[in-house]
């Protein structure tokens, strides 16, 4: 394993005034609200829930956060259970949403899409209905109306759950399409291909909701095929991650890369997340430059800034320090993301002049 500086995991979140990217307007299209709890809030919530929480910061981080690469995506997903346990009431959900948006606005994010899985939050909190969960989150968004940031919500279907459960989430999202901008299929794609979910995603798209799908994230043989299926059978307009289409060892990756370029499908790239899930050994090995140079529309996103204990500026630092990204590169990626956002154009134009 390389040292932490090489991995781009040099620090925890810095106040935005310390960031060299503070003045750049930013976009984050791929952020899981349910794994974006501030670490200090997570500590407080777990203590309130009666958990034995280590007082030592390193022990706390080791138990609840992901700050070093883990064996694979599945291992990282299992770490998310602590955050899940903390999301136990409407008041907590509203608070976590508000804090997440406040932190994003403070580092210059002007367009923010937050996604969450109602089924993930509900596990262990069966007293919370989808309706209560969503209302609490919408209230958190409303509490940030005064901030210069456009926020959109995306409902996640967990591919590890039965298709019928996913259908219930999609039905819920369609019923609440005034307060959702899109739907997503997430969780470990290893062994859980997108095709069984195609009908429900086509229905969501037909209802006016936008579609993004996690695909091509893990290094599995089906990674490129999953990207193609997501686009052609699930009507995905963007792909979450998709980084494996630049991996020559994945079957049909180069054909899928060409297709992504031809169709102009943006990728929601989350660089450090891919290191923490052991998809790449380091930021220097990440495929984002190869993707961009091949003509793919790449955007830069955080994935799970709470559990990972970082922010979007950290991702800019990592790409600048290890892959030579310059100011103009970040501006270009942010413009792509601003245009690819699912948030209604009128709301985006208020915070992103010239769009
Ligand atoms: Zn994700």
Coordinates of C-alpha atoms in Angstrom, one line a residue, residues 15-229:
X15 CA -12.4 25.0 6.0
X16 CA -13.1 26.3 2.5
X17 CA -11.1 29.5 3.1
X18 CA -8.0 27.4 3.2
X19 CA -8.7 25.7 -0.1
X20 CA -7.0 26.9 -3.2
X21 CA -10.3 26.1 -5.0
X22 CA -12.5 28.2 -2.7
X23 CA -13.4 30.7 -5.4
X24 CA -14.3 28.1 -8.1
X25 CA -18.0 27.4 -8.5
X26 CA -18.4 23.7 -8.1
X27 CA -20.9 20.9 -8.9
X28 CA -21.4 17.6 -7.1
X29 CA -23.7 15.3 -9.0
X30 CA -22.9 12.1 -7.0
X31 CA -23.2 12.4 -3.3
X32 CA -25.0 9.8 -1.1
X33 CA -26.9 11.8 1.5
X34 CA -27.2 8.7 3.8
X35 CA -23.3 8.5 3.9
X36 CA -22.7 12.2 4.2
X37 CA -23.1 12.7 7.9
X38 CA -20.4 15.0 9.4
X39 CA -18.2 12.7 11.5
X40 CA -18.8 14.9 14.6
X41 CA -22.5 14.6 14.1
X42 CA -22.2 10.8 13.6
X43 CA -20.3 10.6 16.9
X44 CA -23.0 12.6 18.6
X45 CA -25.9 10.5 17.1
X46 CA -24.3 7.2 17.9
X47 CA -23.7 8.3 21.5
X48 CA -27.3 9.4 21.8
X49 CA -28.3 5.9 20.5
X50 CA -26.3 4.2 23.3
X51 CA -23.4 3.1 21.1
X52 CA -20.0 2.6 22.7
X53 CA -18.1 5.2 20.7
X54 CA -14.3 5.4 21.1
X55 CA -13.2 8.8 22.4
X56 CA -9.9 8.5 20.7
X57 CA -10.3 10.1 17.2
X58 CA -8.1 7.5 15.5
X59 CA -10.2 4.7 17.1
X60 CA -13.4 6.4 16.1
X61 CA -12.2 6.8 12.5
X62 CA -11.1 3.2 12.4
X63 CA -14.5 1.9 13.6
X64 CA -16.8 4.2 11.7
X65 CA -15.0 5.9 8.8
X66 CA -13.2 4.8 5.7
X67 CA -9.9 6.6 5.5
X68 CA -7.7 3.9 4.1
X69 CA -8.3 1.6 1.1
X70 CA -10.4 -1.5 1.9
X71 CA -10.3 -4.9 0.3
X72 CA -13.1 -4.1 -2.2
X73 CA -16.4 -2.2 -2.7
X74 CA -18.3 -4.7 -0.6
X75 CA -16.1 -4.1 2.4
X76 CA -16.7 -0.3 2.1
X77 CA -20.4 -0.8 1.8
X78 CA -20.4 -2.8 5.0
X79 CA -18.8 0.2 6.8
X80 CA -21.8 2.3 5.9
X81 CA -23.9 0.4 8.5
X82 CA -22.8 2.7 11.3
X83 CA -24.1 5.7 9.4
X84 CA -27.3 3.8 8.6
X85 CA -27.8 3.1 12.3
X86 CA -27.6 6.8 13.1
X87 CA -30.3 7.8 10.7
X88 CA -33.1 6.9 13.2
X89 CA -35.6 9.7 13.1
X90 CA -37.1 12.5 11.0
X91 CA -35.3 15.1 13.1
X92 CA -31.9 13.4 12.4
X93 CA -32.6 13.2 8.7
X94 CA -33.5 16.9 8.5
X95 CA -30.4 17.8 10.4
X96 CA -28.1 15.7 8.4
X97 CA -29.5 17.0 5.1
X98 CA -29.2 20.6 6.3
X99 CA -25.6 20.1 7.5
X100 CA -24.6 18.4 4.2
X101 CA -26.0 21.3 2.1
X102 CA -24.4 23.9 4.4
X103 CA -21.0 22.2 4.1
X104 CA -21.4 22.0 0.3
X105 CA -22.3 25.6 0.0
X106 CA -19.4 26.6 2.2
X107 CA -16.9 25.1 -0.2
X108 CA -18.4 26.7 -3.2
X109 CA -20.7 24.0 -4.5
X110 CA -23.5 25.7 -6.4
X111 CA -25.3 22.7 -7.8
X112 CA -25.7 19.6 -5.6
X113 CA -27.5 16.4 -6.3
X114 CA -28.1 14.3 -3.2
X115 CA -29.2 10.7 -3.5
X116 CA -30.5 8.4 -0.9
X117 CA -32.0 4.9 -0.6
X118 CA -35.2 4.9 1.3
X119 CA -34.8 1.2 1.9
X120 CA -31.3 1.7 3.4
X121 CA -32.5 4.3 5.8
X122 CA -35.5 2.2 6.7
X123 CA -33.5 -0.9 7.6
X124 CA -33.6 -1.2 11.4
X125 CA -35.9 1.9 11.5
X126 CA -39.1 0.3 10.3
X127 CA -41.1 2.9 12.2
X128 CA -40.0 5.4 9.5
X129 CA -42.2 5.2 6.4
X130 CA -40.8 6.2 2.9
X131 CA -43.1 9.2 3.3
X132 CA -41.6 10.3 6.6
X133 CA -38.1 9.8 5.4
X134 CA -38.6 11.9 2.3
X135 CA -40.5 14.6 4.0
X136 CA -37.7 15.0 6.6
X137 CA -35.1 15.3 3.9
X138 CA -37.2 17.7 1.9
X139 CA -37.5 19.8 5.1
X140 CA -33.7 19.8 5.3
X141 CA -33.4 21.1 1.8
X142 CA -36.0 23.7 2.4
X143 CA -34.1 24.9 5.5
X144 CA -31.2 25.8 3.1
X145 CA -33.3 27.9 0.6
X146 CA -31.4 31.0 1.7
X147 CA -28.1 29.5 0.5
X148 CA -26.7 30.1 -3.0
X149 CA -27.0 26.4 -4.0
X150 CA -29.5 24.5 -6.2
X151 CA -30.3 21.1 -4.6
X152 CA -31.9 18.1 -6.3
X153 CA -32.9 14.7 -4.7
X154 CA -32.4 11.3 -6.4
X155 CA -34.1 8.1 -5.1
X156 CA -31.9 5.0 -5.0
X157 CA -32.9 1.5 -5.7
X158 CA -30.6 -1.0 -4.0
X159 CA -29.8 -3.7 -6.5
X160 CA -29.0 -6.1 -3.7
X161 CA -32.6 -6.2 -2.7
X162 CA -35.5 -8.0 -4.5
X163 CA -36.7 -6.4 -7.7
X164 CA -40.2 -6.0 -6.1
X165 CA -38.6 -3.8 -3.4
X166 CA -37.0 -1.7 -6.0
X167 CA -40.3 -1.3 -7.8
X168 CA -41.8 0.1 -4.6
X169 CA -39.0 2.7 -4.4
X170 CA -39.6 3.7 -8.1
X171 CA -43.3 3.9 -7.5
X172 CA -42.7 6.2 -4.5
X173 CA -40.3 8.4 -6.5
X174 CA -42.8 8.7 -9.4
X175 CA -45.5 9.7 -6.9
X176 CA -43.2 12.3 -5.5
X177 CA -41.6 13.5 -8.7
X178 CA -42.2 17.1 -7.7
X179 CA -39.5 16.7 -5.1
X180 CA -37.2 14.1 -6.8
X181 CA -35.2 15.0 -9.9
X182 CA -34.2 11.4 -10.7
X183 CA -33.6 7.8 -9.8
X184 CA -30.5 5.6 -9.5
X185 CA -29.6 1.9 -9.1
X186 CA -26.8 1.5 -6.6
X187 CA -24.8 -1.0 -4.4
X188 CA -22.3 -3.6 -5.4
X189 CA -22.7 -4.5 -9.0
X190 CA -20.7 -7.7 -8.5
X191 CA -23.4 -10.4 -9.0
X192 CA -26.2 -7.8 -9.3
X193 CA -26.6 -6.8 -12.9
X194 CA -28.9 -4.0 -14.0
X195 CA -31.1 -5.9 -16.5
X196 CA -33.7 -7.2 -14.0
X197 CA -34.5 -3.6 -13.1
X198 CA -35.0 -2.4 -16.7
X199 CA -38.9 -2.1 -16.8
X200 CA -39.1 0.0 -13.6
X201 CA -36.4 2.5 -14.8
X202 CA -38.1 2.9 -18.2
X203 CA -41.3 3.7 -16.3
X204 CA -39.5 6.2 -14.1
X205 CA -38.0 7.9 -17.2
X206 CA -41.4 7.9 -18.9
X207 CA -42.8 9.7 -15.9
X208 CA -40.3 12.6 -16.4
X209 CA -37.7 11.5 -13.8
X210 CA -34.1 11.4 -14.9
X211 CA -32.0 8.3 -14.7
X212 CA -28.5 7.7 -13.5
X213 CA -27.1 4.2 -12.8
X214 CA -24.1 3.0 -10.8
X215 CA -22.2 0.8 -13.3
X216 CA -18.7 0.0 -14.4
X217 CA -17.4 0.8 -10.9
X218 CA -16.0 -2.5 -9.7
X219 CA -13.4 -4.5 -11.5
X220 CA -15.8 -7.3 -12.6
X221 CA -16.0 -9.0 -16.0
X222 CA -19.5 -7.6 -16.6
X223 CA -18.5 -4.0 -15.8
X224 CA -18.6 -2.6 -19.4
X225 CA -21.7 -4.6 -20.3
X226 CA -23.4 -3.2 -17.2
X227 CA -22.7 0.3 -18.5
X228 CA -24.2 -0.5 -21.9
X229 CA -27.2 -2.2 -20.4

